[in-house]
Amino acid sequence: MGYGKQIGLLVFITMFVIQACGTTEPMLANASLPASPTATSIPLAQQVTLTSITFKEEGQVPTYIISAQTPRFTGSDDARVQKFNEKAAELIQNEVEYFRKNILAQAPAVSTPTGNLFQENYTVVFQNGRIWSLKFDFTGYADGAAHPYHYSKIFNYDIEQGKKLSLENLFRPDSNYLEAVSSYCIFELSKRDIGFYGGFEQGAAPTAENYRNWNITPSGLLITFDEYQVAPYAAGTQSVIVPYEQLKSIAEPKGPLAGLLP
């Protein structure tokens, strides 16, 4: 073989080796790469902190004091967090506005030393994971009235789903949950010396309006009846805890009460 042919053959072999290495090396590299770790997301409930915004306003003509606490989540700009903040603020603002239009608007310009009063505070009745159950207690007084008035509102919120819970969300579809809750409450109220059977029975009848004030607790469903609803004013607000044992057959097993049912 001539010298030129030898050189040509050598060049051909060298190019073949380079091409082979160029095609196999990336394949080997890709095959040996470990799988990328998947980032673990932190539940939204663990990212937020519940704080309060305090509001107080006083006036002289007529004399009045308005004070309120509004719950507010901090720690995240998530839309579900913002929705909670907006709904909670709306709840308080609506009640303050009602007091302005229905109490202050009718109050005499010259007030007694007592004046007019509107006060609100809230309690976190239950919080576990994504579920927050809050109870708002309101006290109002109209100048010249015989006594103050009291009422409650509730706010049950699933922060992961970003929605306010209704009572029906706790139970199986088509279950007769109002009948079950009402029956237990009537049984408990009838044992109390509050004049329940003196014309207040309808306040515990199985209607959505009667059972609008409910909270989740570790031991059962807390039902709050405002004054005058199931008893005269002197008996005050009444509350009943319906044990989960009474509700387990109709509760949604994967719903908000999951983990609390016996």
mmCIF file of C-alpha atoms in Angstrom:
data_model
loop_
_atom_site.group_PDB
_atom_site.id
_atom_site.type_symbol
_atom_site.label_atom_id
_atom_site.label_comp_id
_atom_site.label_asym_id
_atom_site.label_seq_id
_atom_site.Cartn_x
_atom_site.Cartn_y
_atom_site.Cartn_z
ATOM 1 C CA MET A 1 0.000 0.000 0.000
ATOM 2 C CA GLY A 2 1.412 3.409 -0.969
ATOM 3 C CA TYR A 3 2.173 6.093 1.505
ATOM 4 C CA GLY A 4 -0.728 8.276 0.348
ATOM 5 C CA LYS A 5 -3.215 5.443 0.735
ATOM 6 C CA GLN A 6 -1.947 4.768 4.245
ATOM 7 C CA ILE A 7 -2.481 8.413 5.177
ATOM 8 C CA GLY A 8 -6.003 8.343 3.704
ATOM 9 C CA LEU A 9 -6.893 5.165 5.560
ATOM 10 C CA LEU A 10 -5.608 6.630 8.824
ATOM 11 C CA VAL A 11 -7.702 9.794 8.368
ATOM 12 C CA PHE A 12 -10.814 7.679 7.603
ATOM 13 C CA ILE A 13 -10.348 5.560 10.747
ATOM 14 C CA THR A 14 -9.794 8.674 12.899
ATOM 15 C CA MET A 15 -12.982 10.346 11.604
ATOM 16 C CA PHE A 16 -14.964 7.149 12.199
ATOM 17 C CA VAL A 17 -13.791 6.968 15.821
ATOM 18 C CA ILE A 18 -14.615 10.650 16.422
ATOM 19 C CA GLN A 19 -18.109 10.261 14.957
ATOM 20 C CA ALA A 20 -18.750 7.111 16.994
ATOM 21 C CA CYS A 21 -17.677 8.846 20.183
ATOM 22 C CA GLY A 22 -19.802 11.844 19.312
ATOM 23 C CA THR A 23 -22.933 9.722 19.003
ATOM 24 C CA THR A 24 -22.470 7.417 21.975
ATOM 25 C CA GLU A 25 -21.152 9.826 24.605
ATOM 26 C CA PRO A 26 -24.333 11.907 24.952
ATOM 27 C CA MET A 27 -26.437 8.755 25.124
ATOM 28 C CA LEU A 28 -24.333 7.412 27.981
ATOM 29 C CA ALA A 29 -24.432 10.746 29.750
ATOM 30 C CA ASN A 30 -28.215 10.994 29.493
ATOM 31 C CA ALA A 31 -28.677 7.438 30.694
ATOM 32 C CA SER A 32 -26.639 8.080 33.819
ATOM 33 C CA LEU A 33 -28.387 11.321 34.877
ATOM 34 C CA PRO A 34 -30.421 10.931 38.092
ATOM 35 C CA ALA A 35 -34.089 11.936 38.059
ATOM 36 C CA SER A 36 -34.706 15.535 39.123
ATOM 37 C CA PRO A 37 -36.173 15.774 42.624
ATOM 38 C CA THR A 38 -39.779 16.999 42.797
ATOM 39 C CA ALA A 39 -40.307 20.073 44.942
ATOM 40 C CA THR A 40 -42.718 19.498 47.849
ATOM 41 C CA SER A 41 -45.314 22.288 48.172
ATOM 42 C CA ILE A 42 -46.152 23.577 51.643
ATOM 43 C CA PRO A 43 -49.909 23.473 52.420
ATOM 44 C CA LEU A 44 -51.428 26.920 52.269
ATOM 45 C CA ALA A 45 -52.735 26.615 55.845
ATOM 46 C CA GLN A 46 -49.130 26.405 57.046
ATOM 47 C CA GLN A 47 -48.082 29.514 55.148
ATOM 48 C CA VAL A 48 -50.547 31.926 56.713
ATOM 49 C CA THR A 49 -51.013 33.562 60.096
ATOM 50 C CA LEU A 50 -54.380 34.818 61.315
ATOM 51 C CA THR A 51 -54.188 38.398 62.575
ATOM 52 C CA SER A 52 -56.801 41.025 63.451
ATOM 53 C CA ILE A 53 -57.555 44.521 62.240
ATOM 54 C CA THR A 54 -59.062 46.621 65.022
ATOM 55 C CA PHE A 55 -61.525 49.392 64.207
ATOM 56 C CA LYS A 56 -63.006 51.966 66.565
ATOM 57 C CA GLU A 57 -65.132 55.018 65.850
ATOM 58 C CA GLU A 58 -66.834 57.493 68.170
ATOM 59 C CA GLY A 59 -69.292 60.292 67.536
ATOM 60 C CA GLN A 60 -71.151 62.941 69.512
ATOM 61 C CA VAL A 61 -74.273 63.785 67.474
ATOM 62 C CA PRO A 62 -75.731 61.336 68.191
ATOM 63 C CA THR A 63 -73.443 59.818 70.812
ATOM 64 C CA TYR A 64 -72.144 56.444 69.690
ATOM 65 C CA ILE A 65 -69.231 54.029 69.796
ATOM 66 C CA ILE A 66 -68.480 51.407 67.143
ATOM 67 C CA SER A 67 -65.719 48.875 67.706
ATOM 68 C CA ALA A 68 -64.896 45.757 65.719
ATOM 69 C CA GLN A 69 -62.206 43.188 65.034
ATOM 70 C CA THR A 70 -61.764 41.804 61.545
ATOM 71 C CA PRO A 71 -59.771 38.574 61.045
ATOM 72 C CA ARG A 72 -57.169 38.721 58.314
ATOM 73 C CA PHE A 73 -54.664 36.217 56.921
ATOM 74 C CA THR A 74 -51.097 37.357 56.329
ATOM 75 C CA GLY A 75 -48.128 35.503 54.869
ATOM 76 C CA SER A 76 -49.413 34.774 51.372
ATOM 77 C CA ASP A 77 -50.811 36.619 48.357
ATOM 78 C CA ASP A 78 -52.646 33.506 47.180
ATOM 79 C CA ALA A 79 -56.096 34.243 45.725
ATOM 80 C CA ARG A 80 -57.694 31.878 48.256
ATOM 81 C CA VAL A 81 -56.202 33.899 51.110
ATOM 82 C CA GLN A 82 -57.340 37.169 49.580
ATOM 83 C CA LYS A 83 -60.853 35.767 49.175
ATOM 84 C CA PHE A 84 -61.011 34.949 52.900
ATOM 85 C CA ASN A 85 -59.842 38.451 53.786
ATOM 86 C CA GLU A 86 -62.392 40.048 51.462
ATOM 87 C CA LYS A 87 -65.310 37.934 52.721
ATOM 88 C CA ALA A 88 -64.429 38.469 56.388
ATOM 89 C CA ALA A 89 -64.122 42.236 55.891
ATOM 90 C CA GLU A 90 -67.420 42.269 53.989
ATOM 91 C CA LEU A 91 -69.186 40.451 56.833
ATOM 92 C CA ILE A 92 -68.080 43.047 59.401
ATOM 93 C CA GLN A 93 -68.736 46.013 57.129
ATOM 94 C CA ASN A 94 -72.282 44.838 56.418
ATOM 95 C CA GLU A 95 -73.105 44.616 60.133
ATOM 96 C CA VAL A 96 -71.577 48.019 60.890
ATOM 97 C CA GLU A 97 -73.524 49.537 58.018
ATOM 98 C CA TYR A 98 -76.741 47.939 59.276
ATOM 99 C CA PHE A 99 -76.164 49.545 62.687
ATOM 100 C CA ARG A 100 -75.573 52.941 61.082
ATOM 101 C CA LYS A 101 -78.748 52.798 58.968
ATOM 102 C CA ASN A 102 -81.105 51.191 61.478
ATOM 103 C CA ILE A 103 -79.895 52.468 64.863
ATOM 104 C CA LEU A 104 -77.919 55.663 64.423
ATOM 105 C CA ALA A 105 -80.194 57.012 61.705
ATOM 106 C CA GLN A 106 -83.131 56.857 64.139
ATOM 107 C CA ALA A 107 -81.273 58.016 67.247
ATOM 108 C CA PRO A 108 -82.180 61.409 68.737
ATOM 109 C CA ALA A 109 -79.588 64.152 68.289
ATOM 110 C CA VAL A 110 -79.574 64.753 72.046
ATOM 111 C CA SER A 111 -78.459 61.485 73.606
ATOM 112 C CA THR A 112 -78.521 60.184 77.134
ATOM 113 C CA PRO A 113 -75.155 59.499 78.808
ATOM 114 C CA THR A 114 -75.453 55.887 77.673
ATOM 115 C CA GLY A 115 -75.551 56.694 73.986
ATOM 116 C CA ASN A 116 -75.497 54.066 71.221
ATOM 117 C CA LEU A 117 -73.177 51.096 71.041
ATOM 118 C CA PHE A 118 -72.054 48.528 68.512
ATOM 119 C CA GLN A 119 -69.360 46.025 69.416
ATOM 120 C CA GLU A 120 -68.034 42.913 67.670
ATOM 121 C CA ASN A 121 -65.392 40.336 68.452
ATOM 122 C CA TYR A 122 -64.635 36.928 67.046
ATOM 123 C CA THR A 123 -63.360 33.574 68.268
ATOM 124 C CA VAL A 124 -61.531 30.839 66.382
ATOM 125 C CA VAL A 125 -63.672 27.898 67.476
ATOM 126 C CA PHE A 126 -61.741 25.314 65.464
ATOM 127 C CA GLN A 127 -58.760 25.092 63.139
ATOM 128 C CA ASN A 128 -57.266 21.914 61.779
ATOM 129 C CA GLY A 129 -55.369 21.776 58.508
ATOM 130 C CA ARG A 130 -57.367 23.490 55.815
ATOM 131 C CA ILE A 131 -60.532 24.109 57.877
ATOM 132 C CA TRP A 132 -61.072 27.324 59.858
ATOM 133 C CA SER A 133 -64.261 27.789 61.909
ATOM 134 C CA LEU A 134 -64.855 31.281 63.296
ATOM 135 C CA LYS A 135 -67.704 32.691 65.389
ATOM 136 C CA PHE A 136 -68.558 36.401 65.471
ATOM 137 C CA ASP A 137 -70.447 37.821 68.461
ATOM 138 C CA PHE A 138 -72.209 41.173 68.159
ATOM 139 C CA THR A 139 -73.601 43.455 70.861
ATOM 140 C CA GLY A 140 -75.691 46.511 70.077
ATOM 141 C CA TYR A 141 -77.544 49.112 72.058
ATOM 142 C CA ALA A 142 -79.963 51.798 70.927
ATOM 143 C CA ASP A 143 -80.101 54.907 73.085
ATOM 144 C CA GLY A 144 -83.135 54.675 75.384
ATOM 145 C CA ALA A 145 -83.738 50.950 74.895
ATOM 146 C CA ALA A 146 -84.502 48.708 77.869
ATOM 147 C CA HIS A 147 -81.482 46.501 77.246
ATOM 148 C CA PRO A 148 -78.790 45.699 74.662
ATOM 149 C CA TYR A 149 -79.266 43.074 71.969
ATOM 150 C CA HIS A 150 -76.934 40.252 70.956
ATOM 151 C CA TYR A 151 -76.540 38.013 67.944
ATOM 152 C CA SER A 152 -73.995 35.776 66.244
ATOM 153 C CA LYS A 153 -72.688 35.032 62.787
ATOM 154 C CA ILE A 154 -70.315 32.299 61.686
ATOM 155 C CA PHE A 155 -67.627 31.932 59.054
ATOM 156 C CA ASN A 156 -66.444 28.434 58.156
ATOM 157 C CA TYR A 157 -63.737 28.390 55.498
ATOM 158 C CA ASP A 158 -61.785 25.752 53.568
ATOM 159 C CA ILE A 159 -58.561 27.559 52.745
ATOM 160 C CA GLU A 160 -57.239 24.895 50.355
ATOM 161 C CA GLN A 161 -60.402 25.011 48.255
ATOM 162 C CA GLY A 162 -60.785 28.749 48.760
ATOM 163 C CA LYS A 163 -64.477 28.654 49.638
ATOM 164 C CA LYS A 164 -66.842 29.397 52.477
ATOM 165 C CA LEU A 165 -68.507 26.230 53.727
ATOM 166 C CA SER A 166 -72.239 25.732 54.003
ATOM 167 C CA LEU A 167 -73.836 23.236 56.371
ATOM 168 C CA GLU A 168 -74.772 20.906 53.524
ATOM 169 C CA ASN A 169 -71.062 20.524 52.617
ATOM 170 C CA LEU A 170 -70.624 18.428 55.773
ATOM 171 C CA PHE A 171 -73.136 15.757 54.827
ATOM 172 C CA ARG A 172 -73.836 13.151 52.186
ATOM 173 C CA PRO A 173 -75.906 14.309 49.216
ATOM 174 C CA ASP A 174 -79.633 13.834 49.748
ATOM 175 C CA SER A 175 -79.148 13.084 53.450
ATOM 176 C CA ASN A 176 -81.801 14.442 55.792
ATOM 177 C CA TYR A 177 -79.195 16.298 57.819
ATOM 178 C CA LEU A 178 -81.443 19.156 58.987
ATOM 179 C CA GLU A 179 -83.900 16.684 60.489
ATOM 180 C CA ALA A 180 -81.090 14.884 62.314
ATOM 181 C CA VAL A 181 -79.537 18.064 63.708
ATOM 182 C CA SER A 182 -82.905 19.558 64.609
ATOM 183 C CA SER A 183 -84.101 16.427 66.416
ATOM 184 C CA TYR A 184 -81.043 16.361 68.646
ATOM 185 C CA CYS A 185 -81.229 20.087 69.398
ATOM 186 C CA ILE A 186 -84.932 19.922 70.266
ATOM 187 C CA PHE A 187 -84.230 17.004 72.591
ATOM 188 C CA GLU A 188 -81.517 18.985 74.396
ATOM 189 C CA LEU A 189 -83.412 22.283 74.528
ATOM 190 C CA SER A 190 -86.532 20.606 75.903
ATOM 191 C CA LYS A 191 -84.571 19.535 78.995
ATOM 192 C CA ARG A 192 -83.607 23.119 79.882
ATOM 193 C CA ASP A 193 -85.609 25.463 82.076
ATOM 194 C CA ILE A 194 -85.760 28.182 79.421
ATOM 195 C CA GLY A 195 -89.419 28.183 78.377
ATOM 196 C CA PHE A 196 -88.700 26.391 75.098
ATOM 197 C CA TYR A 197 -92.228 24.984 74.884
ATOM 198 C CA GLY A 198 -93.700 28.382 75.602
ATOM 199 C CA GLY A 199 -93.965 29.244 71.923
ATOM 200 C CA PHE A 200 -90.335 28.997 70.818
ATOM 201 C CA GLU A 201 -90.443 25.532 69.253
ATOM 202 C CA GLN A 202 -90.379 26.864 65.704
ATOM 203 C CA GLY A 203 -86.947 28.380 66.352
ATOM 204 C CA ALA A 204 -85.460 24.879 66.339
ATOM 205 C CA ALA A 205 -87.480 23.496 63.418
ATOM 206 C CA PRO A 206 -85.404 21.859 60.620
ATOM 207 C CA THR A 207 -84.898 24.893 58.390
ATOM 208 C CA ALA A 208 -81.677 26.307 56.974
ATOM 209 C CA GLU A 209 -82.396 29.703 58.578
ATOM 210 C CA ASN A 210 -82.701 28.193 62.069
ATOM 211 C CA TYR A 211 -79.362 26.410 61.666
ATOM 212 C CA ARG A 212 -77.425 29.197 60.016
ATOM 213 C CA ASN A 213 -75.072 29.543 63.005
ATOM 214 C CA TRP A 214 -72.942 26.426 63.190
ATOM 215 C CA ASN A 215 -69.308 25.761 64.002
ATOM 216 C CA ILE A 216 -67.049 22.742 63.831
ATOM 217 C CA THR A 217 -65.536 21.735 67.183
ATOM 218 C CA PRO A 218 -63.339 18.768 68.144
ATOM 219 C CA SER A 219 -66.261 16.964 69.816
ATOM 220 C CA GLY A 220 -69.292 17.888 67.739
ATOM 221 C CA LEU A 221 -71.195 20.434 65.709
ATOM 222 C CA LEU A 222 -71.830 23.612 67.698
ATOM 223 C CA ILE A 223 -75.236 25.157 66.987
ATOM 224 C CA THR A 224 -75.879 28.680 68.280
ATOM 225 C CA PHE A 225 -79.420 30.005 68.693
ATOM 226 C CA ASP A 226 -79.663 33.782 69.025
ATOM 227 C CA GLU A 227 -81.696 35.363 71.814
ATOM 228 C CA TYR A 228 -85.454 35.142 71.254
ATOM 229 C CA GLN A 229 -84.959 32.271 68.784
ATOM 230 C CA VAL A 230 -85.625 29.334 71.137
ATOM 231 C CA ALA A 231 -86.152 31.117 74.448
ATOM 232 C CA PRO A 232 -87.116 34.533 75.858
ATOM 233 C CA TYR A 233 -84.528 37.297 76.198
ATOM 234 C CA ALA A 234 -83.943 36.562 79.883
ATOM 235 C CA ALA A 235 -82.699 33.053 79.018
ATOM 236 C CA GLY A 236 -80.073 34.489 76.699
ATOM 237 C CA THR A 237 -78.347 32.881 73.748
ATOM 238 C CA GLN A 238 -78.586 29.076 73.669
ATOM 239 C CA SER A 239 -76.075 26.659 72.195
ATOM 240 C CA VAL A 240 -76.077 22.911 71.622
ATOM 241 C CA ILE A 241 -73.199 20.641 70.627
ATOM 242 C CA VAL A 242 -74.410 17.786 68.440
ATOM 243 C CA PRO A 243 -71.928 14.905 68.973
ATOM 244 C CA TYR A 244 -70.348 13.450 65.838
ATOM 245 C CA GLU A 245 -71.591 10.075 67.000
ATOM 246 C CA GLN A 246 -75.073 11.326 66.110
ATOM 247 C CA LEU A 247 -73.969 12.436 62.650
ATOM 248 C CA LYS A 248 -71.493 9.807 61.461
ATOM 249 C CA SER A 249 -74.059 7.873 59.386
ATOM 250 C CA ILE A 250 -74.964 10.941 57.319
ATOM 251 C CA ALA A 251 -71.685 12.887 57.326
ATOM 252 C CA GLU A 252 -69.622 13.058 54.141
ATOM 253 C CA PRO A 253 -66.666 10.753 54.990
ATOM 254 C CA LYS A 254 -64.219 12.772 52.853
ATOM 255 C CA GLY A 255 -65.740 16.136 53.719
ATOM 256 C CA PRO A 256 -64.733 18.797 56.261
ATOM 257 C CA LEU A 257 -65.525 16.480 59.189
ATOM 258 C CA ALA A 258 -63.101 13.801 58.009
ATOM 259 C CA GLY A 259 -60.802 12.887 60.863
ATOM 260 C CA LEU A 260 -63.326 13.960 63.487
ATOM 261 C CA LEU A 261 -65.922 11.257 62.981
ATOM 262 C CA PRO A 262 -65.804 8.327 65.441
#
